[in-house]
PDB file of C-alpha atoms in Angstrom:
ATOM      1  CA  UNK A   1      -9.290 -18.808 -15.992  1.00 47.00           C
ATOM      2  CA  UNK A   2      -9.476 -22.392 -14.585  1.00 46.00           C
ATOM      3  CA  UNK A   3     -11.247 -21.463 -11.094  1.00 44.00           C
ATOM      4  CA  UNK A   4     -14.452 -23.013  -9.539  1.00 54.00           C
ATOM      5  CA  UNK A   5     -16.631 -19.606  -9.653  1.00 67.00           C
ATOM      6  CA  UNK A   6     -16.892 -16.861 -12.189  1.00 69.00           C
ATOM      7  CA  UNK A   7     -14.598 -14.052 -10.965  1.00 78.00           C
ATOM      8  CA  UNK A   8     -16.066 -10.800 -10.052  1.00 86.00           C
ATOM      9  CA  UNK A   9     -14.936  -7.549 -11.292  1.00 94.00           C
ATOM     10  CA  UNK A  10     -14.076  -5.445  -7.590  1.00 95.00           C
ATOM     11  CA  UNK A  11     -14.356  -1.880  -6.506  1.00 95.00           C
ATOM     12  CA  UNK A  12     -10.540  -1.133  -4.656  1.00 96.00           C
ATOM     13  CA  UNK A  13      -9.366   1.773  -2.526  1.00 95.00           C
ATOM     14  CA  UNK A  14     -13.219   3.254  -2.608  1.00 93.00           C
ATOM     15  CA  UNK A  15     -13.475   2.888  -6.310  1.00 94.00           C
ATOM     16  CA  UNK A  16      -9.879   4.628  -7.388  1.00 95.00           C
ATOM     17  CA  UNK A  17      -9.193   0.975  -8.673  1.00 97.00           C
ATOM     18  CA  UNK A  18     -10.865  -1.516 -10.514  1.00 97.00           C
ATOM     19  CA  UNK A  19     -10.042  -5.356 -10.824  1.00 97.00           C
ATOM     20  CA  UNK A  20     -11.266  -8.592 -11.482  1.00 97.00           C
ATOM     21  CA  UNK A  21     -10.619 -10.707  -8.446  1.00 95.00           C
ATOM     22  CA  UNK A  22     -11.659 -14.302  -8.265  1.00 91.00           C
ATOM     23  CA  UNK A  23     -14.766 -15.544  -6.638  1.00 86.00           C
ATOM     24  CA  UNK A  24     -13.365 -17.676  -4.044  1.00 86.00           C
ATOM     25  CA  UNK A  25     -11.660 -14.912  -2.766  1.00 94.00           C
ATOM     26  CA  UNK A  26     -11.613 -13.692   0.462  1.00 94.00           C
ATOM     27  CA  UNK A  27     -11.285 -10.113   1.446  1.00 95.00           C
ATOM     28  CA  UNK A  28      -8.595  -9.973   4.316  1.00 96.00           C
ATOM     29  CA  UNK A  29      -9.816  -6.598   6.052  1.00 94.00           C
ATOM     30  CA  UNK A  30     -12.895  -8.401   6.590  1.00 93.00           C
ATOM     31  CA  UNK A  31     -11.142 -10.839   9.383  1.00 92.00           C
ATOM     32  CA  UNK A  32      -7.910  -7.736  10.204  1.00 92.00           C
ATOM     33  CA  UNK A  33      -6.933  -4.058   9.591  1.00 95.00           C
ATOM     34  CA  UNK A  34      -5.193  -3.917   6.582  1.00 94.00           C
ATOM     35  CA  UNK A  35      -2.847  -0.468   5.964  1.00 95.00           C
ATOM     36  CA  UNK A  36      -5.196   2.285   3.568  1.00 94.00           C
ATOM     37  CA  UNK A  37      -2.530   1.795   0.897  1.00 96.00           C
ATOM     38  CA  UNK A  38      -3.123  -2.215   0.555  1.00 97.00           C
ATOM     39  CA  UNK A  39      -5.923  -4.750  -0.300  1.00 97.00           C
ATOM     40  CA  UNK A  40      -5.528  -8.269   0.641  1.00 97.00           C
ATOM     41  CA  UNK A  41      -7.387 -11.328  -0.840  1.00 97.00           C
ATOM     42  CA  UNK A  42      -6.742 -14.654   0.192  1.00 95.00           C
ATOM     43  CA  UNK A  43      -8.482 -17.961  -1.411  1.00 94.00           C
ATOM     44  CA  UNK A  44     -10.615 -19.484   0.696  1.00 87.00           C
ATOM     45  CA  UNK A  45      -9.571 -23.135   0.724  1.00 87.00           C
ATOM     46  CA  UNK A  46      -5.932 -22.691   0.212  1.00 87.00           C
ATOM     47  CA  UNK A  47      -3.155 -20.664   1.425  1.00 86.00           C
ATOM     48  CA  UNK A  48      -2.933 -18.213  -1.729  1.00 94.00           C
ATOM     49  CA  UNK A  49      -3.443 -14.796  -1.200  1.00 95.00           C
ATOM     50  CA  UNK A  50      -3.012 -11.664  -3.517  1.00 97.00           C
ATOM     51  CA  UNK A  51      -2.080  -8.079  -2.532  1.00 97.00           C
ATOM     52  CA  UNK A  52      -2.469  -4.770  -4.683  1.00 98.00           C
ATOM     53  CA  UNK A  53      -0.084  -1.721  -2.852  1.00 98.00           C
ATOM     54  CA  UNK A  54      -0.340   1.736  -3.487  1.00 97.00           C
ATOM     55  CA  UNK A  55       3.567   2.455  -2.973  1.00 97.00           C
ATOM     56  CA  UNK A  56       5.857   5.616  -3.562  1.00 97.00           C
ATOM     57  CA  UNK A  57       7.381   5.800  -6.963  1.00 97.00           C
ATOM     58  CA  UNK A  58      10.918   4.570  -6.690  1.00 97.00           C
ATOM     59  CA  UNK A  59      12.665   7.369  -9.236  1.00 97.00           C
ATOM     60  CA  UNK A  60      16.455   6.060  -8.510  1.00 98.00           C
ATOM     61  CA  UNK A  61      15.448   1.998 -10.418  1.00 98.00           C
ATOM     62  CA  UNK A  62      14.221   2.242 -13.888  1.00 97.00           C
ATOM     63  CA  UNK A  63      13.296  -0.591 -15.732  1.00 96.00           C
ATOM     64  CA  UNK A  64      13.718  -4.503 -14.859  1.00 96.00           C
ATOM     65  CA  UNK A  65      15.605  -2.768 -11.927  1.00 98.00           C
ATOM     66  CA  UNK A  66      12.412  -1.459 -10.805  1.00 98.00           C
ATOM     67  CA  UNK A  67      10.336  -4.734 -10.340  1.00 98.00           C
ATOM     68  CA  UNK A  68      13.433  -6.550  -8.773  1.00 97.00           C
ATOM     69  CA  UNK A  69      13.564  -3.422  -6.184  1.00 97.00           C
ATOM     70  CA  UNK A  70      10.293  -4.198  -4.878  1.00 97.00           C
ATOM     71  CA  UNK A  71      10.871  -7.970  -4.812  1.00 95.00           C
ATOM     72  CA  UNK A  72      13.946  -7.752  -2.861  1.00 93.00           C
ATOM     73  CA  UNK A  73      11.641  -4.932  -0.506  1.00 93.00           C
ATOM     74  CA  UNK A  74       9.171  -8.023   0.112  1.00 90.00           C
ATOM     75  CA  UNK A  75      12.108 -10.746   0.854  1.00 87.00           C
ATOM     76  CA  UNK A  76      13.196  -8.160   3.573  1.00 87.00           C
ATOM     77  CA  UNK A  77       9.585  -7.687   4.564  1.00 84.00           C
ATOM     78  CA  UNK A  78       9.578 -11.827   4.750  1.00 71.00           C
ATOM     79  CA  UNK A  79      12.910 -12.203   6.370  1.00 73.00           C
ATOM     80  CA  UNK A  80      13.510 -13.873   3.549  1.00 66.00           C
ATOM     81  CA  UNK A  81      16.271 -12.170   2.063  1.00 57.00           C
ATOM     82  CA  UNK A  82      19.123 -14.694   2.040  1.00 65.00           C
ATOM     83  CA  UNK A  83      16.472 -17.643   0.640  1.00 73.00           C
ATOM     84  CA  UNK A  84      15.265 -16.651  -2.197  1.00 82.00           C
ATOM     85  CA  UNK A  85      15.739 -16.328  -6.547  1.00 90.00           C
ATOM     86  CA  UNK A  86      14.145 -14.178  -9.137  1.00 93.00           C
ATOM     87  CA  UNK A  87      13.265 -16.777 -12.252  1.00 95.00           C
ATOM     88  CA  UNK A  88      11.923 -14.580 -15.014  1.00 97.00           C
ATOM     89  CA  UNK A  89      11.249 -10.746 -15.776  1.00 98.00           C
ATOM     90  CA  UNK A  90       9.172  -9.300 -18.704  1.00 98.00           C
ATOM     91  CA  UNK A  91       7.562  -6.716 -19.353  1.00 98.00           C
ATOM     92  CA  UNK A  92       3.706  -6.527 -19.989  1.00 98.00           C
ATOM     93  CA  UNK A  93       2.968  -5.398 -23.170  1.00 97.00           C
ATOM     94  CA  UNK A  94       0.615  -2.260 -22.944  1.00 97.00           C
ATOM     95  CA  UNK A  95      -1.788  -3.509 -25.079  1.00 97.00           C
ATOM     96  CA  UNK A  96      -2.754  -5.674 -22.685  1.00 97.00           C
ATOM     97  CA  UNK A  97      -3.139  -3.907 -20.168  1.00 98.00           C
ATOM     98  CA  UNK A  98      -6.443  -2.237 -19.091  1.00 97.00           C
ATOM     99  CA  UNK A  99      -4.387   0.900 -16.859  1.00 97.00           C
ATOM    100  CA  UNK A 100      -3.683   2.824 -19.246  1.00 94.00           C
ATOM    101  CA  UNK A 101      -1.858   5.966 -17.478  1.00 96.00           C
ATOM    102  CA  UNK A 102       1.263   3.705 -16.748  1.00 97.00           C
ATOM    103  CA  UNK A 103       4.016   4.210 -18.598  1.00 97.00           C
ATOM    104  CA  UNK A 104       5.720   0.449 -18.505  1.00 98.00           C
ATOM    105  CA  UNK A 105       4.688  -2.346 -16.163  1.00 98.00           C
ATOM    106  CA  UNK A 106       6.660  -5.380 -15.706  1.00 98.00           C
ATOM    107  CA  UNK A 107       6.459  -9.047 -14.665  1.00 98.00           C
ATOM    108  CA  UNK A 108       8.452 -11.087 -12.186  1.00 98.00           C
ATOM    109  CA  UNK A 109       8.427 -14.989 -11.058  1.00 97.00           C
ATOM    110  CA  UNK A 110      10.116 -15.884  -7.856  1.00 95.00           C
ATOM    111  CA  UNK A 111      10.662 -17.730  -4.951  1.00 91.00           C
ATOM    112  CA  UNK A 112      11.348 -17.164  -1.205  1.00 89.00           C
ATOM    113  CA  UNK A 113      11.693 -19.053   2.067  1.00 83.00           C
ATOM    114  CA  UNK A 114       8.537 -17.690   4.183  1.00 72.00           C
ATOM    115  CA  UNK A 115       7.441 -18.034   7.734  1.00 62.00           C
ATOM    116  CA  UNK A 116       3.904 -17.607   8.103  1.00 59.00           C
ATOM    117  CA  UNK A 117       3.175 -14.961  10.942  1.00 47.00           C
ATOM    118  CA  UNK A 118       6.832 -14.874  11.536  1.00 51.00           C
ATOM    119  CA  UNK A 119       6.664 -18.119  12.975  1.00 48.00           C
ATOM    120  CA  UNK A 120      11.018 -19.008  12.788  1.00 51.00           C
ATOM    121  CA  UNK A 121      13.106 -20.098  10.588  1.00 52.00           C
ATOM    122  CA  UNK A 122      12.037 -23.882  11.128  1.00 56.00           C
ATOM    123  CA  UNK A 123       8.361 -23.328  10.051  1.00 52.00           C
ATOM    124  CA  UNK A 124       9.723 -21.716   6.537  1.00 70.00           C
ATOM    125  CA  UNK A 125       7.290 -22.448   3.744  1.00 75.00           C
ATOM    126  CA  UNK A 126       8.389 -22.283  -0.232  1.00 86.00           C
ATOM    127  CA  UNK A 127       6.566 -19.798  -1.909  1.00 91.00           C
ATOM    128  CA  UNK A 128       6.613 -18.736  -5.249  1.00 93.00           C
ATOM    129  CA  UNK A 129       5.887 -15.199  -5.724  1.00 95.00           C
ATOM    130  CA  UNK A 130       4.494 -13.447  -8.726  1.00 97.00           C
ATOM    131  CA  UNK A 131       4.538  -9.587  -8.927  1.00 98.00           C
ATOM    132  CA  UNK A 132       3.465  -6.746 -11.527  1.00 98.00           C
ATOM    133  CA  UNK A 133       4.498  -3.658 -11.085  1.00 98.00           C
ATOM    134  CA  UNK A 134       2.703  -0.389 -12.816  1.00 98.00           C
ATOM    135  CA  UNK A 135       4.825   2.620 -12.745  1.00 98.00           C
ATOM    136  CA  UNK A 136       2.896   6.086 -12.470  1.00 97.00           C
ATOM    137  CA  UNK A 137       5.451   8.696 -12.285  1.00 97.00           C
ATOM    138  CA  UNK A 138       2.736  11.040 -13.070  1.00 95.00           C
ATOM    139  CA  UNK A 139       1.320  10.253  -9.660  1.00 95.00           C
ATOM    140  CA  UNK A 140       4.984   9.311  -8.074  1.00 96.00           C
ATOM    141  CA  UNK A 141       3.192   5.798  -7.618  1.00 96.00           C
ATOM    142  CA  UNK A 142       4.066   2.468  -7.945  1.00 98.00           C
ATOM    143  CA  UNK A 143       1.202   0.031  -7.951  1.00 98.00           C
ATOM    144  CA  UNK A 144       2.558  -3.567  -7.097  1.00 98.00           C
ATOM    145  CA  UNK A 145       0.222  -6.815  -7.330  1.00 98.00           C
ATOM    146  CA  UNK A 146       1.875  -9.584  -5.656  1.00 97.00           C
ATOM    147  CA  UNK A 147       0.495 -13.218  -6.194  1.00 97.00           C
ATOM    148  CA  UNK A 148       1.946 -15.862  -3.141  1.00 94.00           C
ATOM    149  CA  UNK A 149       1.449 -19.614  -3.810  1.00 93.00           C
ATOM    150  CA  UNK A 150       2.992 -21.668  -1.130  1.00 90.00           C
ATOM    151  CA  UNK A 151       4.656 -24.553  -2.880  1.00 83.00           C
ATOM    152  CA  UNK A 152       6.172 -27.069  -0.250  1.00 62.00           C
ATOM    153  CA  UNK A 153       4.868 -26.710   3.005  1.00 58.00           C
ATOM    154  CA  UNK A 154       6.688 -27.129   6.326  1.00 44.00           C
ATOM    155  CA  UNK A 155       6.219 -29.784   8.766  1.00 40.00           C
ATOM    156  CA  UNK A 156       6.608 -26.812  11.746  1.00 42.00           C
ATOM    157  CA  UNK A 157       3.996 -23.989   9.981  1.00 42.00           C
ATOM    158  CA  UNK A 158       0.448 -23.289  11.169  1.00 45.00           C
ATOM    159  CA  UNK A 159      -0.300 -24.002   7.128  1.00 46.00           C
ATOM    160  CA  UNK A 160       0.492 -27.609   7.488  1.00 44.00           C
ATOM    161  CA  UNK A 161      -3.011 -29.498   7.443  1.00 51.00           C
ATOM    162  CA  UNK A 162      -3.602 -32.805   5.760  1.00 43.00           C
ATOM    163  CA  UNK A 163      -5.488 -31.107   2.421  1.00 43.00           C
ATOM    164  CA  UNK A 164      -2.720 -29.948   0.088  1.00 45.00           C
ATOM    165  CA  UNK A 165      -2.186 -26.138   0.359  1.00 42.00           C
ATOM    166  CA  UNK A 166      -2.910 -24.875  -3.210  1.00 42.00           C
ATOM    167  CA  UNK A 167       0.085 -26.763  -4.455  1.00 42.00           C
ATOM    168  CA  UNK A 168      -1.824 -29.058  -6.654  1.00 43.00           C
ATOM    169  CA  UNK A 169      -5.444 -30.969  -7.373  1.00 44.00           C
ATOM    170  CA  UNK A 170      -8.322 -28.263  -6.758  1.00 46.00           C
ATOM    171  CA  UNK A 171      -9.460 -27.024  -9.738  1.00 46.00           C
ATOM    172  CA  UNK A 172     -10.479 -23.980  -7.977  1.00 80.00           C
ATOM    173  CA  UNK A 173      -6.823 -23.295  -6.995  1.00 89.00           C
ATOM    174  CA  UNK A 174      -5.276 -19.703  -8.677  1.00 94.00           C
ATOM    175  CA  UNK A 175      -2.850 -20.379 -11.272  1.00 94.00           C
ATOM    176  CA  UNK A 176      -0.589 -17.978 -13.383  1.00 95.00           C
ATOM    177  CA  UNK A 177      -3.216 -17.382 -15.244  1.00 95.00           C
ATOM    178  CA  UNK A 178      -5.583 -16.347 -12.894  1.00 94.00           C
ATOM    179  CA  UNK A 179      -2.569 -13.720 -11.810  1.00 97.00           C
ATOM    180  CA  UNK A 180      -2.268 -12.875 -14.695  1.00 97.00           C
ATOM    181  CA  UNK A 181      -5.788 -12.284 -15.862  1.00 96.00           C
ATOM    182  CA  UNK A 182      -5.926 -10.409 -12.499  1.00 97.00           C
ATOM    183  CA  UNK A 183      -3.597  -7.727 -13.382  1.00 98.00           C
ATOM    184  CA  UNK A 184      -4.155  -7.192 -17.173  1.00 98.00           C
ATOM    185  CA  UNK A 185      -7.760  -6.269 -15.673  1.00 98.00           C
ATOM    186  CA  UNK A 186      -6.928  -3.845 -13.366  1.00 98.00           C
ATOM    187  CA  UNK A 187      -7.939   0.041 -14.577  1.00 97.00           C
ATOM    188  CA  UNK A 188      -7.187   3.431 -12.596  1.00 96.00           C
ATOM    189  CA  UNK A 189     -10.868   4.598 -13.010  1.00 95.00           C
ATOM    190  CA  UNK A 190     -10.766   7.560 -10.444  1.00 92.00           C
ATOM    191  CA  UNK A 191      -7.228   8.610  -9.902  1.00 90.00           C
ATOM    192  CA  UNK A 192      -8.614  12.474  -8.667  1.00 87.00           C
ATOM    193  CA  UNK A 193      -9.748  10.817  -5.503  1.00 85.00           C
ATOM    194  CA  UNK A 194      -6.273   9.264  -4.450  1.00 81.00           C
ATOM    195  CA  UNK A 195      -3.934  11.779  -6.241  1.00 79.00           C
ATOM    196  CA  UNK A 196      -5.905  15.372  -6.526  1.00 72.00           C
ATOM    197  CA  UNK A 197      -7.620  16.950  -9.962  1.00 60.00           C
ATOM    198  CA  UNK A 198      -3.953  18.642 -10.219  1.00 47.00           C
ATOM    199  CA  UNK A 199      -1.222  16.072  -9.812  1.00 48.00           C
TER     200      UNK A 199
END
């Protein structure tokens, strides 16, 4: 991982999760109530943020289908639905993955039109949008890490600031690989506290 600071393995959810996060990462319910199923980091010198969401296990997509139903689920979310693409899906090989209990997780690259706080269609940033999905159909979960790197700023957004926005030139700016490292790290370690001893 190409970041500034050694990243920090991270207690989630009151321990049910564990991940490595980055070190320059801020936790979001720190600075504003963040939903019980959701945990927000955002860098602290850029725009990027990641999100892990405990969600309801989508039984009717299977597959590639899956991942690409909870990207189009964020686009809505975004307003975004009419601006953006899907570039790549994979799956993530299970050996190298550290949750064990899923039984396929998968990979997608995007990119969507985002306002920042809803700010209008004029303040629209680029953002391309990383997301793994782990499916627990055991639990009727679906665990989705999302990973947003603005790209190409708008004139009009409250991100536009002279420093570029995690686009380019820190080396302490999240890559892929950061993601990526990110989510092959993340392990259910107490799953009886979220779903019951008998689910």
């Amino acid at each position: 991982m190409e970041t500034g600071m050694a990243p920090l393995v991270r207690d989630l959810f009151g321990g049910v999760i564990k991940a490595v996060i980055p070190a320059e990462a801020k936790d979001v319910s720190e600075m504003r109530e963040i939903p019980d199923n959701q945990e927000v980091f955002c860098h602290s010198a850029t725009d990027q943020s990641i999100m892990i969401d405990i969600l309801e296990y989508q039984n009717h997509v299977q597959g590639e289908n899956a991942v690409r139903y909870h990207f189009d689920d964020i686009a809505n979310s975004n307003e975004s639905s009419d601006t953006y693409e899907v570039v790549k899906i994979e799956p993530i090989p299970m050996e190298k993955l550290s949750m064990k209990q899923c039984s396929d997780a998968w990979l997608l690259r995007g990119r969507q039109l985002v306002s920042k706080f809803k700010e209008g269609n004029e303040a629209k940033n680029v953002v391309e949008i990383s997301l793994a999905l782990f499916r627990l159909p055991q639990y009727s979960t679906d665990i989705v890490v999302t990973f947003n790197n603005p790209t190409n700023i708008s004139q009009s957004s409250s991100s536009c600031k002279p420093v570029s926005s995690g686009s380019a030139g820190s080396s302490s700016t999240w890559t892929e690989e950061t993601f990526y490292f990110s989510v092959t790290s993340l392990s259910l370690v107490h799953p009886e506290l979220l779903f019951g001893e008998n689910t």
